[in-house]
Amino acid sequence: GVGVFCLVFIILSGPFILKYMQVQRSYGISRDYGEYVLYSAHLTDYLFTTHYHSLISTLSPVVKWNNFNMHRLGEAGGFPGIVLLSLSVIGLFIYSRNSSSLNLKLPFSFNHILFLTLTVCGLIFSLGPRLNANGTYLAIPLPYEIILRYNPLVEPIRATARWSFIFYFGLVYFACIGLQKINKRTKSNLVISLLSIVFLLEIVPTNKISESKNYYPEVYKTIEGLCQSRSVLLEYPMSQFNKEANILTNLTYRTQILLASVNHKCKVVNGYSGYIPKQYQDYEDKLLTSVENNDRSKFLTLLDSKEVSVIKLNKKSL
């Protein structure tokens, strides 16, 4: 089973990992260690429901509790929910009771140990290489520090908080076992129905909105006619500089430019790859400086250095 899993992983992910490593070598890129810390979950994240808005999370006592959450930057984990956590505890142990005590036993079956390991690892990995708690950097080394140092496969995973999906995945497994145990009891249908209602009330978001964007406005139809096999397009500015710009809008801006290039076929100077190579940043800075200084000669020299033949001016992003 493990061999099949590894084979499937290599077949599906191998080409992406290979290309990633080629880009990394080409640009001499090394990830800033601070990014792993910034985008890791804080230990206290799993006590708060700040990052989703359900009916229960909008109740006054819960809102007041969430106000104690001081983790405001980067990525975060989140409380898995009362129902999921309770069912997981029920499913994790074997319970037996006599007249004087309640006994807990941990089964040692392969599946039980496997998913318990995944649950623990998902939680620990999500905390990143150094411990943070409630917005405070505690700097205590964690096991992920060793993995990050000696396993190059995890180097691209900047947002270590996303390892939490393995934690939740493990909880779901044990929650299913917990449901099976409840189903064997009398009045199980009533209990499961009540649990389902509570689960929906605490998990289903109430404020989800959808959004559509036009990644290919009419101007690109004109650009299509200008794009030959070796044409290079520069969209200016390379990053948004309007007052409303932030990390998310800039990411959207750059990725929409890349998406449009699939249709118009021009090669583009702009882009985003998870990394911003130093050469890319230097070029953007020099281009911006030449515009601010009204240095036409320098501006044209910079365009020639990238063999730019088409420029698209995005006024709303200036």
PDB file of C-alpha atoms in Angstrom:
ATOM      1  CA  GLY A   1       0.000   0.000   0.000  1.00  0.00           C
ATOM      2  CA  VAL A   2       2.762   2.452   0.929  1.00  0.00           C
ATOM      3  CA  GLY A   3       4.647   1.578  -2.271  1.00  0.00           C
ATOM      4  CA  VAL A   4       1.581   2.280  -4.409  1.00  0.00           C
ATOM      5  CA  PHE A   5       1.026   5.590  -2.634  1.00  0.00           C
ATOM      6  CA  CYS A   6       4.657   6.649  -3.219  1.00  0.00           C
ATOM      7  CA  LEU A   7       4.474   5.626  -6.874  1.00  0.00           C
ATOM      8  CA  VAL A   8       1.281   7.641  -7.463  1.00  0.00           C
ATOM      9  CA  PHE A   9       2.820  10.629  -5.665  1.00  0.00           C
ATOM     10  CA  ILE A  10       5.956  10.504  -7.835  1.00  0.00           C
ATOM     11  CA  ILE A  11       3.949  10.198 -11.055  1.00  0.00           C
ATOM     12  CA  LEU A  12       1.563  13.057 -10.221  1.00  0.00           C
ATOM     13  CA  SER A  13       3.863  15.408  -8.335  1.00  0.00           C
ATOM     14  CA  GLY A  14       7.278  14.502  -9.723  1.00  0.00           C
ATOM     15  CA  PRO A  15       7.161  16.803 -12.802  1.00  0.00           C
ATOM     16  CA  PHE A  16       6.052  19.792 -10.692  1.00  0.00           C
ATOM     17  CA  ILE A  17       8.763  19.206  -8.081  1.00  0.00           C
ATOM     18  CA  LEU A  18      11.397  18.844 -10.813  1.00  0.00           C
ATOM     19  CA  LYS A  19      10.414  22.107 -12.505  1.00  0.00           C
ATOM     20  CA  TYR A  20      10.233  23.889  -9.174  1.00  0.00           C
ATOM     21  CA  MET A  21      13.778  22.809  -8.342  1.00  0.00           C
ATOM     22  CA  GLN A  22      14.977  23.917 -11.800  1.00  0.00           C
ATOM     23  CA  VAL A  23      13.508  27.401 -11.261  1.00  0.00           C
ATOM     24  CA  GLN A  24      15.027  27.504  -7.797  1.00  0.00           C
ATOM     25  CA  ARG A  25      18.494  26.695  -9.141  1.00  0.00           C
ATOM     26  CA  SER A  26      18.155  29.091 -12.081  1.00  0.00           C
ATOM     27  CA  TYR A  27      17.411  32.089  -9.882  1.00  0.00           C
ATOM     28  CA  GLY A  28      19.512  31.064  -6.874  1.00  0.00           C
ATOM     29  CA  ILE A  29      16.439  31.357  -4.696  1.00  0.00           C
ATOM     30  CA  SER A  30      16.324  30.599  -0.983  1.00  0.00           C
ATOM     31  CA  ARG A  31      13.203  31.007   1.087  1.00  0.00           C
ATOM     32  CA  ASP A  32      13.347  33.520   3.940  1.00  0.00           C
ATOM     33  CA  TYR A  33      13.099  31.554   7.203  1.00  0.00           C
ATOM     34  CA  GLY A  34      10.827  34.222   8.664  1.00  0.00           C
ATOM     35  CA  GLU A  35       8.118  33.342   6.129  1.00  0.00           C
ATOM     36  CA  TYR A  36       7.727  29.871   7.635  1.00  0.00           C
ATOM     37  CA  VAL A  37       7.212  31.474  11.033  1.00  0.00           C
ATOM     38  CA  LEU A  38       4.840  34.175   9.789  1.00  0.00           C
ATOM     39  CA  TYR A  39       2.592  31.748   7.906  1.00  0.00           C
ATOM     40  CA  SER A  40       2.454  29.072  10.599  1.00  0.00           C
ATOM     41  CA  ALA A  41      -0.495  28.431  12.875  1.00  0.00           C
ATOM     42  CA  HIS A  42      -0.374  29.607  16.477  1.00  0.00           C
ATOM     43  CA  LEU A  43      -1.070  27.077  19.200  1.00  0.00           C
ATOM     44  CA  THR A  44      -4.030  29.153  20.365  1.00  0.00           C
ATOM     45  CA  ASP A  45      -5.630  29.200  16.891  1.00  0.00           C
ATOM     46  CA  TYR A  46      -7.318  25.892  17.679  1.00  0.00           C
ATOM     47  CA  LEU A  47      -9.257  27.521  20.515  1.00  0.00           C
ATOM     48  CA  PHE A  48     -10.934  30.232  18.417  1.00  0.00           C
ATOM     49  CA  THR A  49     -13.537  30.319  15.625  1.00  0.00           C
ATOM     50  CA  THR A  50     -12.390  33.715  14.313  1.00  0.00           C
ATOM     51  CA  HIS A  51     -11.860  32.565  10.742  1.00  0.00           C
ATOM     52  CA  TYR A  52     -15.371  31.342   9.969  1.00  0.00           C
ATOM     53  CA  HIS A  53     -18.726  32.922  10.658  1.00  0.00           C
ATOM     54  CA  SER A  54     -21.478  30.439  11.451  1.00  0.00           C
ATOM     55  CA  LEU A  55     -24.605  30.918  13.511  1.00  0.00           C
ATOM     56  CA  ILE A  56     -22.916  29.683  16.686  1.00  0.00           C
ATOM     57  CA  SER A  57     -19.723  31.696  16.130  1.00  0.00           C
ATOM     58  CA  THR A  58     -21.787  34.890  15.882  1.00  0.00           C
ATOM     59  CA  LEU A  59     -23.386  34.387  19.305  1.00  0.00           C
ATOM     60  CA  SER A  60     -22.369  37.071  21.794  1.00  0.00           C
ATOM     61  CA  PRO A  61     -20.397  34.788  24.212  1.00  0.00           C
ATOM     62  CA  VAL A  62     -18.439  33.267  21.308  1.00  0.00           C
ATOM     63  CA  VAL A  63     -17.722  36.682  19.792  1.00  0.00           C
ATOM     64  CA  LYS A  64     -16.415  37.896  23.151  1.00  0.00           C
ATOM     65  CA  TRP A  65     -14.238  34.794  23.449  1.00  0.00           C
ATOM     66  CA  ASN A  66     -12.839  35.339  19.930  1.00  0.00           C
ATOM     67  CA  ASN A  67     -11.860  38.884  20.900  1.00  0.00           C
ATOM     68  CA  PHE A  68      -9.049  37.334  22.943  1.00  0.00           C
ATOM     69  CA  ASN A  69      -7.447  36.065  19.730  1.00  0.00           C
ATOM     70  CA  MET A  70      -4.413  38.280  19.010  1.00  0.00           C
ATOM     71  CA  HIS A  71      -3.145  36.343  15.982  1.00  0.00           C
ATOM     72  CA  ARG A  72      -3.833  38.879  13.223  1.00  0.00           C
ATOM     73  CA  LEU A  73      -1.064  38.336  10.606  1.00  0.00           C
ATOM     74  CA  GLY A  74      -0.188  35.413   8.349  1.00  0.00           C
ATOM     75  CA  GLU A  75      -2.215  32.217   8.159  1.00  0.00           C
ATOM     76  CA  ALA A  76      -3.996  30.376  10.946  1.00  0.00           C
ATOM     77  CA  GLY A  77      -5.584  27.169  12.091  1.00  0.00           C
ATOM     78  CA  GLY A  78      -9.024  27.061  13.631  1.00  0.00           C
ATOM     79  CA  PHE A  79     -11.178  25.278  16.166  1.00  0.00           C
ATOM     80  CA  PRO A  80     -12.433  22.039  14.555  1.00  0.00           C
ATOM     81  CA  GLY A  81     -15.867  22.317  16.151  1.00  0.00           C
ATOM     82  CA  ILE A  82     -17.505  20.867  19.238  1.00  0.00           C
ATOM     83  CA  VAL A  83     -19.203  17.997  17.384  1.00  0.00           C
ATOM     84  CA  LEU A  84     -16.146  16.883  15.396  1.00  0.00           C
ATOM     85  CA  LEU A  85     -13.882  17.077  18.439  1.00  0.00           C
ATOM     86  CA  SER A  86     -16.331  15.248  20.720  1.00  0.00           C
ATOM     87  CA  LEU A  87     -16.974  12.469  18.223  1.00  0.00           C
ATOM     88  CA  SER A  88     -13.219  12.128  17.662  1.00  0.00           C
ATOM     89  CA  VAL A  89     -12.613  11.589  21.386  1.00  0.00           C
ATOM     90  CA  ILE A  90     -15.398   8.992  21.461  1.00  0.00           C
ATOM     91  CA  GLY A  91     -13.901   7.219  18.462  1.00  0.00           C
ATOM     92  CA  LEU A  92     -10.302   7.399  19.658  1.00  0.00           C
ATOM     93  CA  PHE A  93     -10.653   5.332  22.847  1.00  0.00           C
ATOM     94  CA  ILE A  94     -12.350   2.125  23.984  1.00  0.00           C
ATOM     95  CA  TYR A  95     -14.431   2.813  27.071  1.00  0.00           C
ATOM     96  CA  SER A  96     -15.252   0.316  29.788  1.00  0.00           C
ATOM     97  CA  ARG A  97     -16.875   0.977  33.145  1.00  0.00           C
ATOM     98  CA  ASN A  98     -17.202  -0.926  36.359  1.00  0.00           C
ATOM     99  CA  SER A  99     -18.795  -0.013  39.635  1.00  0.00           C
ATOM    100  CA  SER A 100     -15.927   2.195  40.779  1.00  0.00           C
ATOM    101  CA  SER A 101     -14.126   3.559  37.704  1.00  0.00           C
ATOM    102  CA  LEU A 102     -14.173   4.420  34.022  1.00  0.00           C
ATOM    103  CA  ASN A 103     -11.383   2.833  31.984  1.00  0.00           C
ATOM    104  CA  LEU A 104      -9.956   4.181  28.728  1.00  0.00           C
ATOM    105  CA  LYS A 105      -7.993   2.006  26.307  1.00  0.00           C
ATOM    106  CA  LEU A 106      -6.227   3.033  23.098  1.00  0.00           C
ATOM    107  CA  PRO A 107      -6.568   0.377  20.380  1.00  0.00           C
ATOM    108  CA  PHE A 108      -3.302  -0.580  18.678  1.00  0.00           C
ATOM    109  CA  SER A 109      -4.717  -1.523  15.279  1.00  0.00           C
ATOM    110  CA  PHE A 110      -2.804  -0.344  12.197  1.00  0.00           C
ATOM    111  CA  ASN A 111      -5.509   2.100  11.084  1.00  0.00           C
ATOM    112  CA  HIS A 112      -5.913   3.542  14.567  1.00  0.00           C
ATOM    113  CA  ILE A 113      -2.195   4.218  15.014  1.00  0.00           C
ATOM    114  CA  LEU A 114      -1.841   5.489  11.436  1.00  0.00           C
ATOM    115  CA  PHE A 115      -4.604   8.089  11.736  1.00  0.00           C
ATOM    116  CA  LEU A 116      -3.558   9.061  15.249  1.00  0.00           C
ATOM    117  CA  THR A 117      -0.062   9.694  13.897  1.00  0.00           C
ATOM    118  CA  LEU A 118      -1.491  11.769  11.038  1.00  0.00           C
ATOM    119  CA  THR A 119      -3.600  13.791  13.462  1.00  0.00           C
ATOM    120  CA  VAL A 120      -0.676  14.567  15.767  1.00  0.00           C
ATOM    121  CA  CYS A 121       1.725  15.276  12.891  1.00  0.00           C
ATOM    122  CA  GLY A 122      -0.802  17.550  11.175  1.00  0.00           C
ATOM    123  CA  LEU A 123      -1.194  19.568  14.357  1.00  0.00           C
ATOM    124  CA  ILE A 124       2.552  19.803  15.059  1.00  0.00           C
ATOM    125  CA  PHE A 125       3.522  20.556  11.434  1.00  0.00           C
ATOM    126  CA  SER A 126       0.921  23.326  11.228  1.00  0.00           C
ATOM    127  CA  LEU A 127       2.702  25.122  14.077  1.00  0.00           C
ATOM    128  CA  GLY A 128       5.777  25.524  11.883  1.00  0.00           C
ATOM    129  CA  PRO A 129       9.455  25.473  12.920  1.00  0.00           C
ATOM    130  CA  ARG A 130       9.071  27.789  15.928  1.00  0.00           C
ATOM    131  CA  LEU A 131       6.272  28.050  18.456  1.00  0.00           C
ATOM    132  CA  ASN A 132       3.880  31.006  18.347  1.00  0.00           C
ATOM    133  CA  ALA A 133       0.965  31.581  20.704  1.00  0.00           C
ATOM    134  CA  ASN A 134      -1.778  34.183  20.439  1.00  0.00           C
ATOM    135  CA  GLY A 135       0.207  36.602  18.312  1.00  0.00           C
ATOM    136  CA  THR A 136       3.433  36.226  20.295  1.00  0.00           C
ATOM    137  CA  TYR A 137       6.593  34.672  18.851  1.00  0.00           C
ATOM    138  CA  LEU A 138       7.938  32.330  21.546  1.00  0.00           C
ATOM    139  CA  ALA A 139      10.879  31.071  19.428  1.00  0.00           C
ATOM    140  CA  ILE A 140      10.762  27.560  20.956  1.00  0.00           C
ATOM    141  CA  PRO A 141      12.053  25.070  18.310  1.00  0.00           C
ATOM    142  CA  LEU A 142       9.520  22.489  17.125  1.00  0.00           C
ATOM    143  CA  PRO A 143      10.006  19.149  15.283  1.00  0.00           C
ATOM    144  CA  TYR A 144       9.213  20.819  11.942  1.00  0.00           C
ATOM    145  CA  GLU A 145      12.521  22.712  12.326  1.00  0.00           C
ATOM    146  CA  ILE A 146      14.407  19.441  11.746  1.00  0.00           C
ATOM    147  CA  ILE A 147      12.168  18.383   8.848  1.00  0.00           C
ATOM    148  CA  LEU A 148      12.552  21.786   7.190  1.00  0.00           C
ATOM    149  CA  ARG A 149      16.318  21.642   7.534  1.00  0.00           C
ATOM    150  CA  TYR A 150      16.883  18.133   6.197  1.00  0.00           C
ATOM    151  CA  ASN A 151      13.946  17.437   3.852  1.00  0.00           C
ATOM    152  CA  PRO A 152      14.038  19.651   0.718  1.00  0.00           C
ATOM    153  CA  LEU A 153      10.587  18.429  -0.373  1.00  0.00           C
ATOM    154  CA  VAL A 154       8.869  20.617   2.253  1.00  0.00           C
ATOM    155  CA  GLU A 155      10.875  23.733   1.368  1.00  0.00           C
ATOM    156  CA  PRO A 156       8.239  25.077  -1.092  1.00  0.00           C
ATOM    157  CA  ILE A 157       5.482  24.859   1.555  1.00  0.00           C
ATOM    158  CA  ARG A 158       5.720  28.390   2.931  1.00  0.00           C
ATOM    159  CA  ALA A 159       2.321  28.422   4.659  1.00  0.00           C
ATOM    160  CA  THR A 160       2.928  25.658   7.186  1.00  0.00           C
ATOM    161  CA  ALA A 161      -0.481  26.355   8.788  1.00  0.00           C
ATOM    162  CA  ARG A 162      -1.991  24.442   5.870  1.00  0.00           C
ATOM    163  CA  TRP A 163      -0.643  21.185   7.280  1.00  0.00           C
ATOM    164  CA  SER A 164      -3.658  21.483   9.587  1.00  0.00           C
ATOM    165  CA  PHE A 165      -5.739  19.766   6.895  1.00  0.00           C
ATOM    166  CA  ILE A 166      -4.069  16.481   7.971  1.00  0.00           C
ATOM    167  CA  PHE A 167      -5.067  17.215  11.573  1.00  0.00           C
ATOM    168  CA  TYR A 168      -8.701  17.720  10.551  1.00  0.00           C
ATOM    169  CA  PHE A 169      -8.548  14.669   8.282  1.00  0.00           C
ATOM    170  CA  GLY A 170      -7.464  12.502  11.216  1.00  0.00           C
ATOM    171  CA  LEU A 171     -10.246  13.913  13.399  1.00  0.00           C
ATOM    172  CA  VAL A 172     -12.810  13.056  10.725  1.00  0.00           C
ATOM    173  CA  TYR A 173     -11.631   9.428  10.722  1.00  0.00           C
ATOM    174  CA  PHE A 174     -12.052   9.095  14.494  1.00  0.00           C
ATOM    175  CA  ALA A 175     -15.346  11.006  14.348  1.00  0.00           C
ATOM    176  CA  CYS A 176     -16.679   8.367  11.929  1.00  0.00           C
ATOM    177  CA  ILE A 177     -15.734   5.641  14.409  1.00  0.00           C
ATOM    178  CA  GLY A 178     -17.442   7.666  17.120  1.00  0.00           C
ATOM    179  CA  LEU A 179     -20.621   7.802  15.029  1.00  0.00           C
ATOM    180  CA  GLN A 180     -20.492   4.021  14.580  1.00  0.00           C
ATOM    181  CA  LYS A 181     -20.308   3.579  18.351  1.00  0.00           C
ATOM    182  CA  ILE A 182     -23.249   5.933  18.918  1.00  0.00           C
ATOM    183  CA  ASN A 183     -25.235   4.142  16.210  1.00  0.00           C
ATOM    184  CA  LYS A 184     -25.092   0.950  18.270  1.00  0.00           C
ATOM    185  CA  ARG A 185     -26.806   2.625  21.220  1.00  0.00           C
ATOM    186  CA  THR A 186     -30.513   3.012  21.817  1.00  0.00           C
ATOM    187  CA  LYS A 187     -32.103   6.214  20.486  1.00  0.00           C
ATOM    188  CA  SER A 188     -29.082   6.620  18.241  1.00  0.00           C
ATOM    189  CA  ASN A 189     -31.114   8.278  15.475  1.00  0.00           C
ATOM    190  CA  LEU A 190     -32.189  11.067  17.810  1.00  0.00           C
ATOM    191  CA  VAL A 191     -28.639  11.641  19.061  1.00  0.00           C
ATOM    192  CA  ILE A 192     -27.166  11.667  15.547  1.00  0.00           C
ATOM    193  CA  SER A 193     -29.875  14.062  14.360  1.00  0.00           C
ATOM    194  CA  LEU A 194     -29.105  16.467  17.215  1.00  0.00           C
ATOM    195  CA  LEU A 195     -25.373  16.236  16.517  1.00  0.00           C
ATOM    196  CA  SER A 196     -25.985  16.943  12.826  1.00  0.00           C
ATOM    197  CA  ILE A 197     -28.004  20.057  13.629  1.00  0.00           C
ATOM    198  CA  VAL A 198     -25.328  21.380  16.014  1.00  0.00           C
ATOM    199  CA  PHE A 199     -22.623  20.588  13.455  1.00  0.00           C
ATOM    200  CA  LEU A 200     -24.420  22.598  10.768  1.00  0.00           C
ATOM    201  CA  LEU A 201     -25.006  25.505  13.150  1.00  0.00           C
ATOM    202  CA  GLU A 202     -21.339  25.721  14.135  1.00  0.00           C
ATOM    203  CA  ILE A 203     -19.659  24.976  10.813  1.00  0.00           C
ATOM    204  CA  VAL A 204     -21.777  26.163   7.866  1.00  0.00           C
ATOM    205  CA  PRO A 205     -20.797  29.795   7.093  1.00  0.00           C
ATOM    206  CA  THR A 206     -23.503  32.452   7.011  1.00  0.00           C
ATOM    207  CA  ASN A 207     -21.635  35.199   5.170  1.00  0.00           C
ATOM    208  CA  LYS A 208     -20.025  33.440   2.210  1.00  0.00           C
ATOM    209  CA  ILE A 209     -20.075  35.564  -0.921  1.00  0.00           C
ATOM    210  CA  SER A 210     -19.156  34.724  -4.480  1.00  0.00           C
ATOM    211  CA  GLU A 211     -17.300  36.989  -6.833  1.00  0.00           C
ATOM    212  CA  SER A 212     -16.620  36.969 -10.553  1.00  0.00           C
ATOM    213  CA  LYS A 213     -13.828  38.773 -12.369  1.00  0.00           C
ATOM    214  CA  ASN A 214     -13.237  39.442 -16.025  1.00  0.00           C
ATOM    215  CA  TYR A 215      -9.669  38.316 -16.562  1.00  0.00           C
ATOM    216  CA  TYR A 216      -9.802  39.085 -20.297  1.00  0.00           C
ATOM    217  CA  PRO A 217     -11.190  42.587 -21.012  1.00  0.00           C
ATOM    218  CA  GLU A 218     -11.696  43.806 -24.568  1.00  0.00           C
ATOM    219  CA  VAL A 219      -8.252  45.426 -24.799  1.00  0.00           C
ATOM    220  CA  TYR A 220      -6.646  41.985 -24.955  1.00  0.00           C
ATOM    221  CA  LYS A 221      -8.404  41.384 -28.284  1.00  0.00           C
ATOM    222  CA  THR A 222      -6.260  44.201 -29.692  1.00  0.00           C
ATOM    223  CA  ILE A 223      -3.162  42.764 -28.026  1.00  0.00           C
ATOM    224  CA  GLU A 224      -3.893  39.399 -29.652  1.00  0.00           C
ATOM    225  CA  GLY A 225      -3.332  41.004 -33.048  1.00  0.00           C
ATOM    226  CA  LEU A 226       0.003  42.429 -31.912  1.00  0.00           C
ATOM    227  CA  CYS A 227       1.307  39.193 -30.432  1.00  0.00           C
ATOM    228  CA  GLN A 228       3.587  37.306 -32.773  1.00  0.00           C
ATOM    229  CA  SER A 229       5.512  34.182 -31.886  1.00  0.00           C
ATOM    230  CA  ARG A 230       8.281  36.100 -30.077  1.00  0.00           C
ATOM    231  CA  SER A 231       6.390  39.205 -28.894  1.00  0.00           C
ATOM    232  CA  VAL A 232       6.933  40.286 -25.283  1.00  0.00           C
ATOM    233  CA  LEU A 233       4.260  42.166 -23.334  1.00  0.00           C
ATOM    234  CA  LEU A 234       4.875  44.400 -20.332  1.00  0.00           C
ATOM    235  CA  GLU A 235       1.864  45.363 -18.219  1.00  0.00           C
ATOM    236  CA  TYR A 236       2.592  48.524 -16.265  1.00  0.00           C
ATOM    237  CA  PRO A 237       2.690  48.890 -13.313  1.00  0.00           C
ATOM    238  CA  MET A 238       4.138  45.484 -12.533  1.00  0.00           C
ATOM    239  CA  SER A 239       2.591  45.774  -9.044  1.00  0.00           C
ATOM    240  CA  GLN A 240      -0.462  47.747  -7.991  1.00  0.00           C
ATOM    241  CA  PHE A 241       0.219  51.127  -6.363  1.00  0.00           C
ATOM    242  CA  ASN A 242      -3.289  52.479  -5.864  1.00  0.00           C
ATOM    243  CA  LYS A 243      -4.548  53.236  -2.345  1.00  0.00           C
ATOM    244  CA  GLU A 244      -6.706  50.103  -2.149  1.00  0.00           C
ATOM    245  CA  ALA A 245      -3.834  47.740  -3.054  1.00  0.00           C
ATOM    246  CA  ASN A 246      -2.819  44.983  -0.635  1.00  0.00           C
ATOM    247  CA  ILE A 247      -1.218  41.548  -0.759  1.00  0.00           C
ATOM    248  CA  LEU A 248      -4.412  39.854  -1.961  1.00  0.00           C
ATOM    249  CA  THR A 249      -5.257  42.401  -4.686  1.00  0.00           C
ATOM    250  CA  ASN A 250      -1.664  42.361  -5.938  1.00  0.00           C
ATOM    251  CA  LEU A 251      -1.676  38.577  -6.112  1.00  0.00           C
ATOM    252  CA  THR A 252      -4.953  38.703  -8.061  1.00  0.00           C
ATOM    253  CA  TYR A 253      -3.512  41.377 -10.354  1.00  0.00           C
ATOM    254  CA  ARG A 254      -0.437  39.330 -11.239  1.00  0.00           C
ATOM    255  CA  THR A 255      -2.210  36.007 -11.648  1.00  0.00           C
ATOM    256  CA  GLN A 256      -4.864  37.556 -13.924  1.00  0.00           C
ATOM    257  CA  ILE A 257      -2.070  38.846 -16.148  1.00  0.00           C
ATOM    258  CA  LEU A 258      -0.634  35.332 -16.374  1.00  0.00           C
ATOM    259  CA  LEU A 259      -4.061  33.837 -17.076  1.00  0.00           C
ATOM    260  CA  ALA A 260      -4.716  36.311 -19.890  1.00  0.00           C
ATOM    261  CA  SER A 261      -1.383  35.391 -21.505  1.00  0.00           C
ATOM    262  CA  VAL A 262      -2.721  31.880 -22.132  1.00  0.00           C
ATOM    263  CA  ASN A 263      -5.150  33.430 -24.642  1.00  0.00           C
ATOM    264  CA  HIS A 264      -3.273  36.318 -26.240  1.00  0.00           C
ATOM    265  CA  LYS A 265      -0.045  34.245 -26.574  1.00  0.00           C
ATOM    266  CA  CYS A 266       2.371  37.104 -25.842  1.00  0.00           C
ATOM    267  CA  LYS A 267       5.236  36.325 -23.517  1.00  0.00           C
ATOM    268  CA  VAL A 268       4.857  38.503 -20.424  1.00  0.00           C
ATOM    269  CA  VAL A 269       7.430  40.241 -18.251  1.00  0.00           C
ATOM    270  CA  ASN A 270       4.953  40.280 -15.344  1.00  0.00           C
ATOM    271  CA  GLY A 271       4.154  37.265 -13.283  1.00  0.00           C
ATOM    272  CA  TYR A 272       4.060  35.510  -9.953  1.00  0.00           C
ATOM    273  CA  SER A 273       5.543  32.158  -9.002  1.00  0.00           C
ATOM    274  CA  GLY A 274       5.382  32.090  -5.215  1.00  0.00           C
ATOM    275  CA  TYR A 275       8.876  33.514  -5.274  1.00  0.00           C
ATOM    276  CA  ILE A 276       9.778  37.010  -6.441  1.00  0.00           C
ATOM    277  CA  PRO A 277      13.324  36.628  -7.837  1.00  0.00           C
ATOM    278  CA  LYS A 278      15.756  39.426  -6.979  1.00  0.00           C
ATOM    279  CA  GLN A 279      16.275  40.192 -10.673  1.00  0.00           C
ATOM    280  CA  TYR A 280      12.525  40.654 -11.093  1.00  0.00           C
ATOM    281  CA  GLN A 281      12.314  43.017  -8.128  1.00  0.00           C
ATOM    282  CA  ASP A 282      15.360  44.986  -9.305  1.00  0.00           C
ATOM    283  CA  TYR A 283      13.871  45.389 -12.772  1.00  0.00           C
ATOM    284  CA  GLU A 284      10.559  46.610 -11.337  1.00  0.00           C
ATOM    285  CA  ASP A 285      12.336  49.120  -9.076  1.00  0.00           C
ATOM    286  CA  LYS A 286      14.436  50.512 -11.943  1.00  0.00           C
ATOM    287  CA  LEU A 287      11.384  50.784 -14.179  1.00  0.00           C
ATOM    288  CA  LEU A 288       9.468  52.665 -11.498  1.00  0.00           C
ATOM    289  CA  THR A 289      12.422  54.994 -10.826  1.00  0.00           C
ATOM    290  CA  SER A 290      12.784  55.845 -14.510  1.00  0.00           C
ATOM    291  CA  VAL A 291       9.088  56.774 -14.700  1.00  0.00           C
ATOM    292  CA  GLU A 292       9.229  58.883 -11.526  1.00  0.00           C
ATOM    293  CA  ASN A 293      12.312  60.708 -12.830  1.00  0.00           C
ATOM    294  CA  ASN A 294      10.801  61.089 -16.286  1.00  0.00           C
ATOM    295  CA  ASP A 295      13.925  59.382 -17.673  1.00  0.00           C
ATOM    296  CA  ARG A 296      12.752  58.352 -21.132  1.00  0.00           C
ATOM    297  CA  SER A 297      16.141  57.000 -22.226  1.00  0.00           C
ATOM    298  CA  LYS A 298      16.475  54.743 -19.173  1.00  0.00           C
ATOM    299  CA  PHE A 299      12.887  53.555 -19.573  1.00  0.00           C
ATOM    300  CA  LEU A 300      13.455  52.544 -23.209  1.00  0.00           C
ATOM    301  CA  THR A 301      16.748  50.844 -22.306  1.00  0.00           C
ATOM    302  CA  LEU A 302      14.942  48.754 -19.708  1.00  0.00           C
ATOM    303  CA  LEU A 303      12.286  47.768 -22.238  1.00  0.00           C
ATOM    304  CA  ASP A 304      14.971  46.766 -24.743  1.00  0.00           C
ATOM    305  CA  SER A 305      16.693  44.618 -22.117  1.00  0.00           C
ATOM    306  CA  LYS A 306      13.559  42.454 -21.940  1.00  0.00           C
ATOM    307  CA  GLU A 307      12.834  42.746 -25.693  1.00  0.00           C
ATOM    308  CA  VAL A 308       9.472  44.332 -24.900  1.00  0.00           C
ATOM    309  CA  SER A 309       7.439  45.095 -28.014  1.00  0.00           C
ATOM    310  CA  VAL A 310       3.982  45.704 -26.489  1.00  0.00           C
ATOM    311  CA  ILE A 311       3.058  47.771 -23.402  1.00  0.00           C
ATOM    312  CA  LYS A 312      -0.324  47.719 -21.666  1.00  0.00           C
ATOM    313  CA  LEU A 313      -0.929  50.602 -19.245  1.00  0.00           C
ATOM    314  CA  ASN A 314      -3.251  49.726 -16.365  1.00  0.00           C
ATOM    315  CA  LYS A 315      -4.304  53.193 -15.156  1.00  0.00           C
ATOM    316  CA  LYS A 316      -6.492  51.937 -12.307  1.00  0.00           C
ATOM    317  CA  SER A 317      -3.471  50.244 -10.696  1.00  0.00           C
ATOM    318  CA  LEU A 318      -1.298  53.397 -10.643  1.00  0.00           C
TER     319      LEU A 318
END
